[in-house]
mmCIF file of C-alpha atoms in Angstrom:
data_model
loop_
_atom_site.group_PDB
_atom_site.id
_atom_site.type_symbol
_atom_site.label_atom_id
_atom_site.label_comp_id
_atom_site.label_asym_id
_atom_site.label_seq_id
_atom_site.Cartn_x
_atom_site.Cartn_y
_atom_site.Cartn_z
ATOM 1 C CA UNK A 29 90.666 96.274 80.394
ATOM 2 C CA UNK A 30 88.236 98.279 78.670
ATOM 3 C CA UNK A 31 89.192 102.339 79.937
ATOM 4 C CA UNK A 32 86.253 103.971 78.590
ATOM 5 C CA UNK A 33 83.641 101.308 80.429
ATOM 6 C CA UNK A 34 86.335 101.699 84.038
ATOM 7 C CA UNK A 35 85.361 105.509 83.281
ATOM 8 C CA UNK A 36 81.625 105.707 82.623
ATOM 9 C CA UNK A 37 81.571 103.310 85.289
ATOM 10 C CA UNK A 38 83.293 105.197 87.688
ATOM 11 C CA UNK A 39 81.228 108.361 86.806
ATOM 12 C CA UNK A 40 77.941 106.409 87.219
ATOM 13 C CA UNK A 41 79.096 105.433 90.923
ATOM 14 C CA UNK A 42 80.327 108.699 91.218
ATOM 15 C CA UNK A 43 76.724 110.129 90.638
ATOM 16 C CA UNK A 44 75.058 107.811 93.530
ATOM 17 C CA UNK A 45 75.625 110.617 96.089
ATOM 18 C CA UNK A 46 73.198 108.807 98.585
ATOM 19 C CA UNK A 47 75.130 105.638 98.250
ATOM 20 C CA UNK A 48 78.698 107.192 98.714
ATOM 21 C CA UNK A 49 76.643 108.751 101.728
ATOM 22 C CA UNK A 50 76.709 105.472 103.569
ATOM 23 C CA UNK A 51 79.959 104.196 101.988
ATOM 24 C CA UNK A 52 82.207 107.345 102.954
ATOM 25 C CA UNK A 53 80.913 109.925 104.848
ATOM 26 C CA UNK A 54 79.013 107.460 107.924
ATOM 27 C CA UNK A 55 82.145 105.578 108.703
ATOM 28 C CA UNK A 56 84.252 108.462 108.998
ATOM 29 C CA UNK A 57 81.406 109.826 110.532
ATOM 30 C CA UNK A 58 81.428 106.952 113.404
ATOM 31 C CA UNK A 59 85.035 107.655 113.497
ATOM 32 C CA UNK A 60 85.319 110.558 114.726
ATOM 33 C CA UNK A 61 82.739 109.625 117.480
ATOM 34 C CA UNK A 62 83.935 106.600 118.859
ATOM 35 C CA UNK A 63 87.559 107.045 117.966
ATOM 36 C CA UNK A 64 88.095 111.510 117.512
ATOM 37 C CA UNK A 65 85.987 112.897 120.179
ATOM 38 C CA UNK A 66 86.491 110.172 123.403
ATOM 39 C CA UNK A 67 88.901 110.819 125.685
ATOM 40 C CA UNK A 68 90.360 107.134 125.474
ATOM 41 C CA UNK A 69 91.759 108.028 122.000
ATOM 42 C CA UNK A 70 95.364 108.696 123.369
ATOM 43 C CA UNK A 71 95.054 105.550 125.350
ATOM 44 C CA UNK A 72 97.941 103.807 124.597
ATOM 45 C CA UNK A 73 97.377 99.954 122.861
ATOM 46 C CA UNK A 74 99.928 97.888 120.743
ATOM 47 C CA UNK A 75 102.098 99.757 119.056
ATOM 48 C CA UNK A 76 99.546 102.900 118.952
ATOM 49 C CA UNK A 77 96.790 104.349 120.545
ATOM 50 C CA UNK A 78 92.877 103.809 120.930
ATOM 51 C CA UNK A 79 91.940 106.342 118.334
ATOM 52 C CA UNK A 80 94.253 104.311 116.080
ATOM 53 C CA UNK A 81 92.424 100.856 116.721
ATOM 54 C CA UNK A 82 89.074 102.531 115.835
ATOM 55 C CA UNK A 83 90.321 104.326 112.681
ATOM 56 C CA UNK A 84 91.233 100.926 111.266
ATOM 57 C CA UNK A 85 87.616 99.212 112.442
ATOM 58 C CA UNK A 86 85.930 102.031 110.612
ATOM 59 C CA UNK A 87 88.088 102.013 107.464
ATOM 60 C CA UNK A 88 87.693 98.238 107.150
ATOM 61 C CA UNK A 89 83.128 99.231 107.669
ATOM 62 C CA UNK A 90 83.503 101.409 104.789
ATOM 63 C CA UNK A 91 85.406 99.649 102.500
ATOM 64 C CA UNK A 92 83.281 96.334 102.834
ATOM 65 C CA UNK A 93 80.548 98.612 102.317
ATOM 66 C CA UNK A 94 81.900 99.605 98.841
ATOM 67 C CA UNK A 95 82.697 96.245 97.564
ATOM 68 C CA UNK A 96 80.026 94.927 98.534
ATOM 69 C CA UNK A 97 77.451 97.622 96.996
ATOM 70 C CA UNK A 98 79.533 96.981 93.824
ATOM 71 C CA UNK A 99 80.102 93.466 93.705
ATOM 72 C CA UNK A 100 75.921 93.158 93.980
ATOM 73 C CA UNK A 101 75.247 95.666 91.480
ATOM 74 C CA UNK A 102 76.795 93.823 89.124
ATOM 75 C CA UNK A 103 75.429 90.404 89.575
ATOM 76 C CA UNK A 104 71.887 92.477 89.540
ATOM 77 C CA UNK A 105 73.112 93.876 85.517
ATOM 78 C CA UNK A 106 74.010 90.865 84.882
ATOM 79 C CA UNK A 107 70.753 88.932 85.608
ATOM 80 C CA UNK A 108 68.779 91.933 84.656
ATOM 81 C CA UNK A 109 70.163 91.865 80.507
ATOM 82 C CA UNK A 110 72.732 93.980 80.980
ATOM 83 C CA UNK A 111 74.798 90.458 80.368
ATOM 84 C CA UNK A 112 73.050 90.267 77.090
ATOM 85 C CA UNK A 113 73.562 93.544 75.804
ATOM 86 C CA UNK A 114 77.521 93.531 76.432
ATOM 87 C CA UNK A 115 77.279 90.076 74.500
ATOM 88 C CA UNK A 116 76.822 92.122 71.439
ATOM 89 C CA UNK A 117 80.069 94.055 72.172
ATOM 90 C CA UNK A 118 83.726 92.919 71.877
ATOM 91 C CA UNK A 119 83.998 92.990 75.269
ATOM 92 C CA UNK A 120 84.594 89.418 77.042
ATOM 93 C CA UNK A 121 83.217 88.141 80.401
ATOM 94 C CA UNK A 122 86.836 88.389 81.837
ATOM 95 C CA UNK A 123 87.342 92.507 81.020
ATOM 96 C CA UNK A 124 84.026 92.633 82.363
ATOM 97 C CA UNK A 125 84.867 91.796 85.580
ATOM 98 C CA UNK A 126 88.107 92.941 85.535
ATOM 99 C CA UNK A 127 86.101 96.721 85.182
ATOM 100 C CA UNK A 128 83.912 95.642 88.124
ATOM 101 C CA UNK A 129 86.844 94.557 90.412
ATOM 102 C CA UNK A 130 88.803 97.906 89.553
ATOM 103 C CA UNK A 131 85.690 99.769 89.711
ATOM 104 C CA UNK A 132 85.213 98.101 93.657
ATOM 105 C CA UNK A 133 88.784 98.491 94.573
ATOM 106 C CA UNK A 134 88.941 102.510 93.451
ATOM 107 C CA UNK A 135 85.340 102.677 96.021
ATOM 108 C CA UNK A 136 86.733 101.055 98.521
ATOM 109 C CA UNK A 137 89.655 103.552 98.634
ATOM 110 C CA UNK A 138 87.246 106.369 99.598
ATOM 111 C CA UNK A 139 86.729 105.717 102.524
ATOM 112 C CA UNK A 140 90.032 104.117 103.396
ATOM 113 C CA UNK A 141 91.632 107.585 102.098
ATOM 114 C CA UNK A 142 89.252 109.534 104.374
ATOM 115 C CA UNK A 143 88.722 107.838 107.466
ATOM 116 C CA UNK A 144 92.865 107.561 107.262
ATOM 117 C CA UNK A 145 93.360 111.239 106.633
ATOM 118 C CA UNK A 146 91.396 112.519 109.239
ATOM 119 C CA UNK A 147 92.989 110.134 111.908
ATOM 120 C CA UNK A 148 96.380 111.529 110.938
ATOM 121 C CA UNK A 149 95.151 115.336 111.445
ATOM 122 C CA UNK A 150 93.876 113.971 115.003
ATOM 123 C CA UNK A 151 94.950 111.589 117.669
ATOM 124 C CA UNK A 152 95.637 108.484 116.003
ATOM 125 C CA UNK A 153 99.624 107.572 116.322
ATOM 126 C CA UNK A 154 101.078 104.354 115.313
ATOM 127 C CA UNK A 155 104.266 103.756 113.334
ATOM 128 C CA UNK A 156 104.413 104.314 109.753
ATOM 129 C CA UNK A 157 104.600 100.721 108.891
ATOM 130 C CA UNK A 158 101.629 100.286 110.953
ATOM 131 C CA UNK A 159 99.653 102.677 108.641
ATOM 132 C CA UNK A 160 100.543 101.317 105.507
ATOM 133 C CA UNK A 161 100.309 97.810 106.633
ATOM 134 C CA UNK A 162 96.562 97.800 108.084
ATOM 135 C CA UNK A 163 95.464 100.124 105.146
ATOM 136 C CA UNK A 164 96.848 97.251 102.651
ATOM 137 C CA UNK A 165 94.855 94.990 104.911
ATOM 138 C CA UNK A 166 91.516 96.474 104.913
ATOM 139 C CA UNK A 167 91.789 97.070 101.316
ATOM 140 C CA UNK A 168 92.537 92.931 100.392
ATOM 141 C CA UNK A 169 90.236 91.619 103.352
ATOM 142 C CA UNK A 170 87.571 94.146 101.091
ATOM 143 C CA UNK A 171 87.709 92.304 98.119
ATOM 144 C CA UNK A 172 86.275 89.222 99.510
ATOM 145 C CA UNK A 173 82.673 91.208 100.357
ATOM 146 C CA UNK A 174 82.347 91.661 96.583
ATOM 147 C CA UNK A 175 82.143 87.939 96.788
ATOM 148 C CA UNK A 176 79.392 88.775 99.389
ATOM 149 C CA UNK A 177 77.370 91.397 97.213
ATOM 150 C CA UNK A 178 77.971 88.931 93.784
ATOM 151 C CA UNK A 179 75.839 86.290 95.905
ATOM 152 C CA UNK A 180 73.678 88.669 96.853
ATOM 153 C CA UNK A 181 72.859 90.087 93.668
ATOM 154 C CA UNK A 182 72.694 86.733 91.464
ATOM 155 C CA UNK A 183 70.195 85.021 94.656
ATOM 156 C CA UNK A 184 67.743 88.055 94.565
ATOM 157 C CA UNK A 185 68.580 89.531 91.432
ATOM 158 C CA UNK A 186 67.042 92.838 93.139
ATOM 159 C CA UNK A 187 68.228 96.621 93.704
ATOM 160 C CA UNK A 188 66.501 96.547 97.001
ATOM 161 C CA UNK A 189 68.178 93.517 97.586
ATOM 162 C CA UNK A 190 72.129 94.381 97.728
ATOM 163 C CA UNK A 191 70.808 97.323 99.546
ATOM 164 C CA UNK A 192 69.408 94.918 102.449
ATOM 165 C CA UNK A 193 73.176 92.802 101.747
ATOM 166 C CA UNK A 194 74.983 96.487 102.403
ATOM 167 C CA UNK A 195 72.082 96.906 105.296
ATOM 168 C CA UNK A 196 73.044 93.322 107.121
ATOM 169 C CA UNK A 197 76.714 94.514 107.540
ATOM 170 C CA UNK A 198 76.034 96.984 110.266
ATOM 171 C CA UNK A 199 75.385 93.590 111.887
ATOM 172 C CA UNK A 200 78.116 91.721 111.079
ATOM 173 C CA UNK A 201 80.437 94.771 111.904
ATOM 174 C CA UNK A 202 78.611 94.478 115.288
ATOM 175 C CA UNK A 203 79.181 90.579 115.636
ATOM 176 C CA UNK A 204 82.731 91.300 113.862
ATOM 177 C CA UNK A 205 83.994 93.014 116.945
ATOM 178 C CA UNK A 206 84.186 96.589 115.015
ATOM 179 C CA UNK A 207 81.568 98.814 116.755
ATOM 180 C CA UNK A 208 82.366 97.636 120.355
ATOM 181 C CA UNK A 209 84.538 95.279 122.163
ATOM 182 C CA UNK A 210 82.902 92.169 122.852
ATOM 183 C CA UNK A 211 83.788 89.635 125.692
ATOM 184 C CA UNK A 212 82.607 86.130 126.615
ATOM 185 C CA UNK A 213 79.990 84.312 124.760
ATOM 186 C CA UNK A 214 79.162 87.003 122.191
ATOM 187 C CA UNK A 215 82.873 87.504 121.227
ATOM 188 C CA UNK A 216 83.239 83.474 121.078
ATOM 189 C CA UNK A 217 80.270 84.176 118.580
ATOM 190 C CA UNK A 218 81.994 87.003 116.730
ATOM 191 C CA UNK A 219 85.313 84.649 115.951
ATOM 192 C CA UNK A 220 83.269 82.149 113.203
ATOM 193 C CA UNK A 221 81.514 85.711 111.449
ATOM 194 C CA UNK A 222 82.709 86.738 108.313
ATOM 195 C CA UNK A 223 84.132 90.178 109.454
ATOM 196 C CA UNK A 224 85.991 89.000 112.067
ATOM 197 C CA UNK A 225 88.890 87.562 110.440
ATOM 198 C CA UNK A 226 89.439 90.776 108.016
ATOM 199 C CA UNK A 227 89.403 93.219 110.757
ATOM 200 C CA UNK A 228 91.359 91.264 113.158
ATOM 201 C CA UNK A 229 94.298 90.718 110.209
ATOM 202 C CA UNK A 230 93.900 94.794 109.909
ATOM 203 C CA UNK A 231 94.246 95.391 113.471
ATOM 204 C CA UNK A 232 97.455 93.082 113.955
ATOM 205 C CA UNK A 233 99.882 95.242 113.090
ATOM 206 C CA UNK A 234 99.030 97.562 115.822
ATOM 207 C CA UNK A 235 97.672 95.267 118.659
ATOM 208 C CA UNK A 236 99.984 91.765 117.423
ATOM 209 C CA UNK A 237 96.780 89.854 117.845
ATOM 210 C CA UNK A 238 96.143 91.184 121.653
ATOM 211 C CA UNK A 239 92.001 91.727 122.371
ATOM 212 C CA UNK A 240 90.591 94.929 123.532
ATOM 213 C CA UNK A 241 87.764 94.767 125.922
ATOM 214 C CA UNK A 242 85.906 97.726 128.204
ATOM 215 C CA UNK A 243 88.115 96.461 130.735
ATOM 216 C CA UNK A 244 91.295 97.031 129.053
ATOM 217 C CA UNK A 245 93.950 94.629 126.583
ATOM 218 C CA UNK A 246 93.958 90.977 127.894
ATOM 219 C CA UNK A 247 93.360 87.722 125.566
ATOM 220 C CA UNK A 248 95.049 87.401 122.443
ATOM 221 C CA UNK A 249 93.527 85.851 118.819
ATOM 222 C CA UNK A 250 96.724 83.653 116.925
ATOM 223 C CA UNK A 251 97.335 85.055 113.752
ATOM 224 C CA UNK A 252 96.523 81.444 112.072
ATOM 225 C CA UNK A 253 93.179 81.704 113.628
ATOM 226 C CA UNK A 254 92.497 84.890 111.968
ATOM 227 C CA UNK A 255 94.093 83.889 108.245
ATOM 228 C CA UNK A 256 91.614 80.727 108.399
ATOM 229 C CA UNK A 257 88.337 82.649 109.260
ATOM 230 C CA UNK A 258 89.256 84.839 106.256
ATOM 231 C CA UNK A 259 90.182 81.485 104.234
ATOM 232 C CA UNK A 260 86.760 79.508 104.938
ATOM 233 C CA UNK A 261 85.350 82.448 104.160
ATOM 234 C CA UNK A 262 86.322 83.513 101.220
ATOM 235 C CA UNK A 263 85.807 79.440 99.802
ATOM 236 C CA UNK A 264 82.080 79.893 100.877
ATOM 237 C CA UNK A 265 81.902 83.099 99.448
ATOM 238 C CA UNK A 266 83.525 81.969 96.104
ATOM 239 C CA UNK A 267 81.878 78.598 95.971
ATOM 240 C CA UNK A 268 78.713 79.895 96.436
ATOM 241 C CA UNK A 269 79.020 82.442 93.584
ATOM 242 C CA UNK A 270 80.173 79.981 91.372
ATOM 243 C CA UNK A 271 77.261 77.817 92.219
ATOM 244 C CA UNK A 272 74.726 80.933 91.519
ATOM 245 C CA UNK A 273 76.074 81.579 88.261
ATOM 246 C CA UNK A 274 76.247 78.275 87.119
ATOM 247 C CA UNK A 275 72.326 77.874 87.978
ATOM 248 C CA UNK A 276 71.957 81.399 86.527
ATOM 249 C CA UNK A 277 73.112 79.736 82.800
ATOM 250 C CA UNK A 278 71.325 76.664 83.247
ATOM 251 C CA UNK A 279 67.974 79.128 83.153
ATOM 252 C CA UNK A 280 69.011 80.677 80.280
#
């Protein structure tokens, strides 16, 4: 891996204050409303509490949000000339991405870090193991929306565009089950959306698969279901970047 292109790129990201706005600050931010500041937060569930359950939702928002601004950007460079202009440099395609994957994973732990630091100077309680274990979550289940933001970015080949892509996952979080508990038809909906499987693998460790409704803990989603959303997935996401960049270099 190339260290001085991991730092200039980190610095660049660094410098998009607006973007680690929305990738940082507004999922903590929707933290510690919906999970800091209700008085369900000590409400016992699993093997924590309420305020616990939404601190993982929102860390598992933010960090998608970060991979996939990331994993878009780069498909944009790359379809842009930026793909040219490295070709004149000893770097190969392979340290290339290897930057841009390091470069997503370091994002993504922004808002992991924060969202999980303020829940442990408030309410949220859960084993240790618990911690650890849904943080490790959120961050693997994050990688597969750079898949996400690469298809994004090689389709549209526009700025504007992976903006829209980081845009449309206030929706999926909605139809993922992260902003509110859904019931009946909508959250037989939410179980074939992308975010669904990610957050629900996070969440395990603290609820062992049990749903959370307005009306209290009842249902229960089998961890197999949960490992093959995130499996189908992640093929559709991969195969469908593959298939982008192969039809990228036939244009060329």
């Amino acid at each position: 891996m190339n260290t001085t292109y991991l730092r200039i790129e980190l610095a660049r990201v660094g410098r998009d204050l607006v973007s680690l706005f929305f990738i940082a600050v507004l999922p903590a931010f929707f933290f510690v409303i919906f999970g800091v500041s209700m008085g369900y937060g000590a409400a016992a569930i699993g093997n924590g509490n309420a305020s616990m359950y939404t601190m993982i939702s929102m860390a598992a928002f933010g960090a998608v949000t970060a991979t996939t601004g990331v994993g878009g950007m780069a498909a944009v460079e790359r379809m842009q000339g930026w793909g040219r202009q490295l070709g004149l440099t000893p770097m190969s395609d392979t340290r290339y991405v290897s930057v841009k994957a390091t470069v997503a994973f370091t994002i993504s732990l922004i808002p992991i870090a924060l969202i999980y630091l303020i829940g442990a100077f408030t309410q949220a309680s859960a084993p240790g193991w618990v911690w650890l274990a849904s943080a490790a979550i959120v961050m693997l289940g994050a990688a597969v929306f750079s898949l996400y933001g690469l298809i994004v970015g090689l389709l549209f080949r526009s700025e504007a565009a992976v903006g829209a892509a980081s845009g449309a996952l206030v929706v999926l979080a909605f139809l993922g089950n992260i902003f509110i508990p859904l019931s009946g038809a909508m959250l037989e909906i939410a179980r074939f959306t992308p975010l669904y499987g990610i957050v629900g693998l996070a969440r395990y460790p603290l609820t062992d698969g049990a749903l959370v409704s307005m009306e209290g803990v009842g249902g229960n989603d089998p961890l197999w279901a949960l490992l093959l959303n995130v499996g189908v997935w992640t093929a559709i996401f991969a195969v469908g970047a593959v298939l982008l960049v192969r039809r990228g270099r036939s244009r060329q």
